[in-house]
Short mmCIF file of C-alpha atoms in Angstrom, two decimals:
data_model
loop_
_atom_site.label_atom_id
_atom_site.label_comp_id
_atom_site.label_asym_id
_atom_site.label_seq_id
_atom_site.Cartn_x
_atom_site.Cartn_y
_atom_site.Cartn_z
CA MET A 1 21.25 76.92 107.32
CA GLU A 2 25.00 76.61 107.34
CA SER A 3 24.38 72.98 108.72
CA PHE A 4 23.23 71.93 105.23
CA TYR A 5 26.57 72.98 103.74
CA PRO A 6 29.79 71.16 104.11
CA LYS A 7 32.69 72.89 105.92
CA ASN A 8 35.32 71.78 103.37
CA GLY A 9 33.23 70.47 100.45
CA ARG A 10 30.98 72.00 97.77
CA VAL A 11 27.22 72.05 96.88
CA ILE A 12 26.68 71.84 93.24
CA LEU A 13 23.43 71.92 91.24
CA HIS A 14 22.89 70.60 87.83
CA ILE A 15 19.94 72.17 86.17
CA ASP A 16 18.42 70.66 83.08
CA ALA A 17 15.43 72.04 81.24
CA ASN A 18 13.29 69.11 80.39
CA ALA A 19 12.53 68.25 76.69
CA PHE A 20 13.63 72.00 76.29
CA PHE A 21 12.69 72.74 72.56
CA ALA A 22 9.31 71.00 72.94
CA SER A 23 8.68 72.74 76.35
CA VAL A 24 9.38 76.03 74.71
CA GLU A 25 6.86 75.39 71.93
CA MET A 26 4.25 74.50 74.53
CA ALA A 27 4.94 77.46 76.61
CA GLU A 28 4.55 79.63 73.45
CA ASN A 29 1.36 77.85 72.39
CA PRO A 30 -0.46 76.50 75.46
CA ALA A 31 -2.94 74.60 73.14
CA LEU A 32 -0.11 72.03 72.64
CA LYS A 33 0.00 71.26 76.33
CA ASN A 34 -1.72 67.90 76.34
CA LYS A 35 -0.59 66.84 72.80
CA PRO A 36 2.29 64.79 71.56
CA VAL A 37 4.96 67.29 70.17
CA ILE A 38 7.94 66.52 67.90
CA ILE A 39 10.38 69.15 66.79
CA SER A 40 11.83 68.21 63.36
CA GLY A 41 13.58 70.04 60.59
CA ASN A 42 11.19 69.12 57.78
CA PRO A 43 7.56 68.70 59.08
CA GLU A 44 5.98 69.46 55.76
CA GLU A 45 7.37 66.58 53.98
CA ARG A 46 7.45 64.27 57.01
CA LYS A 47 11.07 63.48 56.65
CA GLY A 48 14.22 64.23 58.53
CA ILE A 49 15.01 63.32 62.24
CA VAL A 50 13.54 64.11 65.56
CA VAL A 51 15.38 67.08 67.06
CA ALA A 52 13.26 67.01 70.30
CA ALA A 53 10.13 65.47 71.58
CA ASN A 54 7.79 66.00 74.59
CA TYR A 55 7.23 63.29 77.17
CA LEU A 56 3.98 62.17 75.61
CA CYS A 57 6.07 61.15 72.71
CA LYS A 58 8.90 59.73 74.74
CA ALA A 59 6.59 57.47 76.63
CA LYS A 60 5.61 55.85 73.28
CA GLY A 61 9.22 55.19 72.31
CA VAL A 62 10.18 58.35 70.39
CA TYR A 63 13.69 59.59 70.94
CA THR A 64 16.08 62.34 69.71
CA THR A 65 17.70 61.52 66.24
CA MET A 66 14.92 58.94 65.41
CA ALA A 67 13.77 59.25 61.85
CA LEU A 68 10.72 61.35 61.77
CA ARG A 69 8.82 58.73 59.58
CA GLU A 70 9.63 56.17 62.19
CA ALA A 71 8.52 58.49 65.07
CA LEU A 72 5.18 59.03 63.40
CA LYS A 73 4.57 55.40 63.30
CA HIS A 74 4.71 55.32 67.13
CA VAL A 75 2.67 58.57 67.57
CA PRO A 76 0.81 59.33 64.25
CA GLU A 77 -1.19 62.02 65.97
CA ALA A 78 1.93 64.01 66.90
CA VAL A 79 2.03 67.71 66.12
CA VAL A 80 5.44 68.11 64.17
CA ILE A 81 6.93 71.68 64.44
CA LYS A 82 9.94 73.18 62.71
CA PRO A 83 12.62 74.39 65.19
CA ASN A 84 12.76 78.03 66.14
CA HIS A 85 16.26 78.50 67.50
CA THR A 86 15.92 82.16 68.01
CA VAL A 87 13.07 81.67 70.50
CA TYR A 88 14.92 78.75 72.32
CA LYS A 89 17.96 80.94 72.66
CA GLU A 90 15.94 83.63 74.23
CA TYR A 91 14.27 81.34 76.65
CA SER A 92 17.83 79.95 77.45
CA LYS A 93 19.10 83.32 78.06
CA GLN A 94 16.36 84.17 80.51
CA ILE A 95 16.81 80.77 82.43
CA PHE A 96 20.48 81.45 82.80
CA ALA A 97 20.10 85.14 83.74
CA TYR A 98 17.86 84.01 86.60
CA LEU A 99 20.52 81.43 87.73
CA GLU A 100 23.14 84.05 87.79
CA GLU A 101 20.99 86.06 90.26
CA ILE A 102 21.38 82.99 92.60
CA SER A 103 25.15 82.47 92.18
CA PRO A 104 27.84 83.95 89.75
CA LEU A 105 29.48 80.57 89.68
CA ILE A 106 27.60 79.22 86.63
CA GLU A 107 28.80 76.97 83.89
CA TYR A 108 26.63 76.55 80.89
CA ALA A 109 26.91 72.93 79.56
CA SER A 110 24.50 73.44 76.63
CA ILE A 111 21.63 75.56 75.63
CA ASP A 112 19.30 73.85 78.23
CA GLU A 113 21.59 72.77 81.07
CA ALA A 114 24.01 74.36 83.44
CA TYR A 115 25.98 73.68 86.73
CA LEU A 116 25.61 76.19 89.55
CA ASP A 117 27.92 76.23 92.54
CA ILE A 118 25.82 77.40 95.64
CA THR A 119 28.49 76.55 98.26
CA ALA A 120 28.40 80.43 99.34
CA CYS A 121 24.52 80.53 99.30
CA ALA A 122 23.60 79.50 102.71
CA HIS A 123 21.87 82.84 103.28
CA LEU A 124 19.41 81.72 100.54
CA GLY A 125 18.31 78.62 102.40
CA SER A 126 19.10 74.90 102.23
CA PRO A 127 20.20 73.47 98.94
CA ILE A 128 16.69 71.85 98.50
CA ASP A 129 15.03 75.22 99.26
CA ILE A 130 17.16 76.87 96.61
CA ALA A 131 16.48 74.07 93.95
CA MET A 132 12.68 74.24 94.71
CA LYS A 133 12.79 77.98 94.37
CA ILE A 134 14.58 77.77 90.95
CA GLN A 135 11.97 75.30 89.65
CA GLN A 136 9.10 77.22 90.86
CA GLU A 137 10.43 80.60 89.59
CA ILE A 138 11.20 79.25 86.07
CA VAL A 139 7.77 77.67 85.82
CA LYS A 140 6.16 80.80 86.95
CA ARG A 141 8.22 83.09 84.65
CA LEU A 142 8.58 80.91 81.54
CA ASP A 143 6.48 77.81 82.09
CA ILE A 144 9.52 75.54 81.50
CA PRO A 145 9.97 72.53 83.75
CA LEU A 146 13.59 71.85 85.26
CA SER A 147 14.96 68.84 86.76
CA ILE A 148 17.71 69.55 89.31
CA GLY A 149 20.38 67.32 90.72
CA ILE A 150 22.12 68.33 93.99
CA ALA A 151 25.51 66.81 94.87
CA PRO A 152 29.09 67.60 95.96
CA ASN A 153 30.49 67.69 92.56
CA LYS A 154 29.53 68.10 88.90
CA PHE A 155 29.50 64.42 87.82
CA LEU A 156 27.21 63.48 90.67
CA ALA A 157 24.94 66.45 90.22
CA LYS A 158 24.54 65.46 86.46
CA MET A 159 23.79 61.89 87.31
CA ALA A 160 21.24 63.04 89.90
CA SER A 161 19.37 65.42 87.53
CA ASP A 162 18.95 62.60 85.07
CA MET A 163 17.15 60.35 87.71
CA LYS A 164 13.79 62.09 87.82
CA LYS A 165 12.13 63.94 84.86
CA PRO A 166 10.18 66.04 84.43
CA LEU A 167 10.39 68.55 87.44
CA GLY A 168 12.57 66.18 89.31
CA LEU A 169 14.75 67.08 92.29
CA THR A 170 17.37 64.44 93.36
CA VAL A 171 20.05 64.55 96.10
CA LEU A 172 23.02 62.36 95.49
CA ARG A 173 25.76 62.21 98.17
CA LYS A 174 29.12 60.52 97.81
CA ARG A 175 28.13 57.90 100.45
CA ASP A 176 25.14 56.91 98.21
CA VAL A 177 27.17 56.22 95.11
CA GLU A 178 27.65 52.50 95.65
CA ARG A 179 24.06 51.89 96.44
CA VAL A 180 22.55 54.17 93.77
CA LEU A 181 24.98 54.04 90.77
CA TRP A 182 27.11 50.85 90.91
CA ASN A 183 24.34 48.52 89.70
CA LYS A 184 23.70 50.79 86.53
CA PRO A 185 25.03 50.05 83.22
CA VAL A 186 28.40 51.76 82.49
CA VAL A 187 27.09 53.40 79.43
CA GLU A 188 24.78 55.49 81.66
CA ALA A 189 27.70 57.14 83.29
CA HIS A 190 27.92 60.69 82.06
CA GLY A 191 30.85 60.88 79.73
CA ILE A 192 30.81 57.29 78.50
CA GLY A 193 29.25 56.76 75.09
CA GLU A 194 28.13 53.58 73.27
CA LYS A 195 31.56 53.00 71.67
CA THR A 196 33.47 53.33 74.94
CA ALA A 197 30.97 51.07 76.67
CA ALA A 198 31.48 48.38 74.03
CA LYS A 199 35.22 48.55 74.54
CA LEU A 200 34.78 48.26 78.34
CA HIS A 201 32.35 45.36 77.85
CA GLU A 202 35.13 43.38 76.00
CA HIS A 203 37.20 43.65 79.30
CA GLY A 204 34.36 42.49 81.53
CA ILE A 205 33.36 46.11 82.76
CA VAL A 206 29.62 46.09 82.35
CA THR A 207 28.47 48.14 85.27
CA MET A 208 29.49 51.39 86.94
CA GLY A 209 30.37 49.21 89.88
CA ASP A 210 32.75 47.15 87.60
CA LEU A 211 34.37 50.35 86.45
CA ALA A 212 34.75 51.70 90.03
CA LYS A 213 36.54 48.46 91.25
CA VAL A 214 38.78 47.81 88.15
CA ASP A 215 42.45 48.11 88.64
CA VAL A 216 43.68 51.63 87.74
CA LYS A 217 46.40 50.40 85.31
CA LYS A 218 43.88 48.14 83.47
CA VAL A 219 41.43 50.91 82.84
CA GLN A 220 44.24 53.31 81.92
CA ALA A 221 45.41 50.73 79.31
CA ILE A 222 41.76 50.50 77.93
CA MET A 223 40.97 54.17 77.83
CA GLY A 224 44.02 56.16 78.65
CA VAL A 225 43.87 59.02 81.21
CA ARG A 226 40.11 59.51 80.59
CA GLY A 227 39.59 56.02 81.87
CA VAL A 228 41.23 56.86 85.18
CA ARG A 229 39.12 60.01 85.49
CA MET A 230 35.89 58.15 84.78
CA ARG A 231 36.85 55.50 87.27
CA GLU A 232 37.33 58.23 89.96
CA ARG A 233 33.97 59.72 89.03
CA VAL A 234 31.98 56.56 89.49
CA ASN A 235 33.59 56.34 92.80
CA GLY A 236 32.13 59.87 93.64
CA ILE A 237 35.34 61.84 93.04
CA ASP A 238 35.25 64.85 90.68
CA ASN A 239 37.27 67.88 91.51
CA ARG A 240 36.43 69.97 88.53
CA PRO A 241 35.36 73.46 89.49
CA VAL A 242 32.24 75.11 88.11
CA ASP A 243 33.96 77.21 85.52
CA PRO A 244 31.96 80.21 84.14
CA GLU A 245 34.46 80.45 81.25
CA ALA A 246 34.44 76.70 80.21
CA ASN A 247 32.06 76.99 77.27
CA THR A 248 33.47 80.11 75.89
CA SER A 249 37.22 80.38 75.50
CA TYR A 250 37.19 84.13 76.18
CA LYS A 251 34.33 86.75 76.68
CA SER A 252 34.84 86.96 80.36
CA ILE A 253 37.58 85.45 82.70
CA GLY A 254 37.22 86.06 86.34
CA ASN A 255 37.50 84.90 89.88
CA SER A 256 35.83 85.81 93.17
CA THR A 257 36.19 84.87 96.83
CA THR A 258 33.88 85.02 99.87
CA PHE A 259 35.84 85.84 103.01
CA PRO A 260 35.30 83.78 106.28
CA THR A 261 34.98 87.15 108.11
CA ASN A 262 34.17 90.47 106.51
CA ILE A 263 37.24 92.75 105.95
CA ALA A 264 37.35 96.52 106.00
CA GLU A 265 41.07 97.29 106.23
CA PRO A 266 42.44 98.77 103.04
CA ALA A 267 45.80 96.77 103.39
CA ALA A 268 43.88 93.58 103.77
CA ILE A 269 41.71 94.41 100.84
CA ARG A 270 44.77 95.13 98.62
CA VAL A 271 46.13 91.69 99.54
CA LYS A 272 42.94 89.98 98.43
CA LEU A 273 42.83 91.99 95.29
CA ARG A 274 46.29 91.07 94.45
CA ALA A 275 45.60 87.35 95.01
CA LEU A 276 42.56 87.62 92.66
CA SER A 277 44.63 89.45 90.07
CA ARG A 278 47.22 86.68 90.15
CA SER A 279 44.51 84.05 89.72
CA VAL A 280 42.68 85.83 86.82
CA SER A 281 46.16 86.45 85.13
CA ALA A 282 47.02 82.80 85.30
CA ARG A 283 43.76 81.89 83.75
CA MET A 284 44.10 84.46 80.99
CA LYS A 285 47.59 83.17 80.21
CA GLN A 286 46.17 79.67 80.00
CA LYS A 287 43.73 80.71 77.54
CA LYS A 288 46.16 83.08 75.81
CA ALA A 289 43.64 85.88 76.25
CA VAL A 290 43.92 89.54 76.80
CA SER A 291 41.38 92.27 77.79
CA ARG A 292 41.07 95.99 78.22
CA THR A 293 37.83 95.96 80.33
CA ILE A 294 38.18 95.16 83.95
CA GLN A 295 35.16 94.61 86.31
CA VAL A 296 35.27 94.53 90.10
CA MET A 297 32.44 93.01 92.11
CA ILE A 298 31.91 94.16 95.74
CA ARG A 299 29.43 92.32 98.02
CA TYR A 300 28.80 93.91 101.52
CA ASP A 301 27.72 92.26 104.75
CA ASP A 302 24.04 92.93 103.97
CA PHE A 303 24.60 91.07 100.69
CA LYS A 304 24.13 94.27 98.53
CA THR A 305 26.30 93.67 95.47
CA VAL A 306 28.02 96.40 93.39
CA THR A 307 29.78 95.84 90.07
CA ARG A 308 31.85 98.44 88.47
CA SER A 309 34.05 98.31 85.39
CA GLN A 310 36.57 100.37 83.48
CA THR A 311 37.86 100.20 79.88
CA LEU A 312 41.59 100.73 79.46
CA HIS A 313 43.49 102.14 76.59
CA ARG A 314 45.30 98.94 75.96
CA ASP A 315 45.03 95.15 76.27
CA ILE A 316 46.39 93.67 79.50
CA GLN A 317 47.01 90.15 81.01
CA GLU A 318 49.70 90.55 83.64
CA GLU A 319 48.90 90.33 87.32
CA ALA A 320 50.47 93.83 87.99
CA ASP A 321 48.28 95.46 85.36
CA LEU A 322 45.19 93.76 86.59
CA PHE A 323 45.87 94.69 90.10
CA VAL A 324 46.48 98.36 89.35
CA ALA A 325 43.17 98.54 87.48
CA ALA A 326 41.19 96.63 90.06
CA GLU A 327 42.59 98.61 92.90
CA ARG A 328 41.74 101.93 91.19
CA ILE A 329 38.06 100.64 90.55
CA PHE A 330 37.66 99.31 94.02
CA PHE A 331 38.78 102.29 95.97
CA LYS A 332 36.86 104.69 93.66
CA HIS A 333 33.53 102.77 94.37
CA TRP A 334 34.02 101.35 97.80
CA ASN A 335 31.61 102.80 100.41
CA GLY A 336 33.94 102.00 103.42
CA GLU A 337 31.63 99.33 104.84
CA PRO A 338 32.97 95.81 105.49
CA VAL A 339 33.34 93.64 102.44
CA ARG A 340 32.03 89.97 102.29
CA LEU A 341 32.98 89.14 98.73
CA LEU A 342 35.47 90.43 96.12
CA GLY A 343 35.68 89.49 92.45
CA ILE A 344 37.77 90.50 89.48
CA THR A 345 36.70 89.84 85.92
CA ALA A 346 38.34 90.63 82.65
CA GLN A 347 35.53 91.27 80.30
CA ASN A 348 35.34 91.08 76.52
CA ALA A 349 38.58 89.18 76.49
CA VAL A 350 40.07 88.20 73.08
CA ASP A 351 42.74 85.78 71.79
CA LYS A 352 46.02 87.39 72.26
CA ARG A 353 47.24 85.74 69.08
CA THR A 354 44.74 87.72 67.07
CA GLN A 355 46.03 91.12 68.38
CA THR A 356 48.71 92.89 66.24
CA THR A 357 51.62 94.55 68.05
CA GLN A 358 52.67 98.00 66.79
CA MET A 359 56.38 98.24 66.24
CA ASP A 360 58.47 100.93 64.83
CA LEU A 361 61.79 100.11 63.07
CA PHE A 362 63.80 100.10 66.35
CA SER A 363 61.52 97.96 68.33
CA PHE A 364 61.25 95.52 65.35
CA GLN A 365 65.02 95.18 65.26
CA GLU A 366 65.09 94.77 69.11
CA GLU A 367 62.56 91.91 68.88
CA ALA A 368 64.40 90.20 66.06
CA ASP A 369 67.64 90.39 68.04
CA LYS A 370 65.94 88.50 70.90
CA LEU A 371 64.63 85.81 68.60
CA GLU A 372 67.78 85.34 66.51
CA PRO A 373 69.39 82.74 68.91
CA LEU A 374 66.10 80.74 68.89
CA PHE A 375 65.87 80.65 65.08
CA THR A 376 69.46 79.56 64.93
CA ALA A 377 68.89 76.68 67.32
CA VAL A 378 65.71 75.54 65.44
CA GLU A 379 67.51 75.47 62.14
CA THR A 380 70.43 73.41 63.58
CA LEU A 381 67.90 70.90 64.99
CA LYS A 382 66.10 70.68 61.57
CA ARG A 383 69.42 70.17 59.70
CA LYS A 384 70.32 67.29 62.12
CA PHE A 385 66.89 65.53 62.60
CA GLY A 386 64.82 66.79 59.68
CA ASP A 387 62.05 69.39 59.16
CA SER A 388 59.53 67.66 61.15
CA ILE A 389 61.38 67.63 64.45
CA ILE A 390 59.84 71.01 65.45
CA LYS A 391 56.50 72.48 64.48
CA LYS A 392 54.98 75.82 65.49
CA GLY A 393 52.23 75.59 68.18
CA LEU A 394 49.40 76.38 65.66
CA GLU A 395 50.63 73.82 62.96
#
C-alpha cells in the first residue's frame, strides 16, 4: 500500500457531511427520506431564513440563507423543521470520534466538516480504500452521507470534496490543477468570497487560472499577503498542516511522530521525547497557553496504541517541564517493545494570561525591580512621542 503514498508529500482528506442538518433530521425520522426538507428557525409562522435544505430542495433552487417564504414558492410541499442543535452536535461528535480512530491528525473546520491527515495510514489501505470505508461506516452507523476529497494538501482536498455531492469521492492531484480548476470562476476558490471576487474582476482576474498566472506583486497590491497565498493555492501549493488545535485555541496542544524504523533504545526514545517536548512547548508559547495534564501516546509495531496521562500540581509550558513529565509517564507505562509512534499532548490547556501568580511580599518586590527599567523607558518614550506611541498587547 505504500506505493499509494508519496515519499515526501502528504495525503489529506476533506470530509464534508452533505446537507448535514437536513440529513440528521432524515436519519432521526426516516419518513422524511423522500420528501423535500428545509431547516428554518420559525416554521410555524413560515418566516425567517433557510438554515439548511436537503438535495430535493436544492435541486429546485433553494439555498442556505434564502428567505423561507421565497423557498416555499420553489417547493411549497417542503417539510419545514426547526433546528435542533443539540442533536446535530451529538451526530457531529460521533462522526469526528470515528475519524479520530483513523488518524489523530484531525482538524475540525466546522460542525459538519473536517480535514484528516492519513499520510501515516498506509497500513489501513489505499487513500481511496480509507475514504470509502469512512463513507460506508458513517452511513452504517448514523445514516449520514459524506463527500470526501483526497489530495496532497488542505486546499485541494476541500476543492475536491465540493465536486461531487452527495456521497462523492474525488481525487485531486497537483498535476490536475490546471485542467480541473483553472477554468472555474475565481469565486469558487475556497477562501474567496463575493466581495473579493468582485475586486479581482476589476483587475481582469475572472477565473482561477487568471489568479494562478497573475503577477505576484499585482495580486499583493490588490489583496495583500492573502492574495499571494490564494495565488499559491490555485497553483496547487498549500503547506498548512492539519492542525488538531486550529479550531480551539487551547483544550489540547500536542504533537506526534511516526518513526521510519521502530526504536527500542531508552536513549533514543529520550531524544524523541525531548524533540516532541520542544515542539509542544513552542506551540503552547505561541498560543500563550499552559497546562497541568500531560498525555503520552505510545504506538507499538503491531499498531496497538496506549495513551496515559498525569495531572501535575502546577501549570507548565517550558520544554524541560514537559520532557520531565513525558519521560516519567513513558517509562512508567512502556512495555519494553519497539515503538513505532510517540506523541505528547498538553490537555485541558488554558490561557496563561488568565492564571494568577501567587506572590509574597519579597517575590512581588523582586518582580517590580525587574520591571522598573522597562516602565522608565516606556514613560520616556511617551513623554517624547505621546501616549499613543506604545500600547499593551491586549489594548
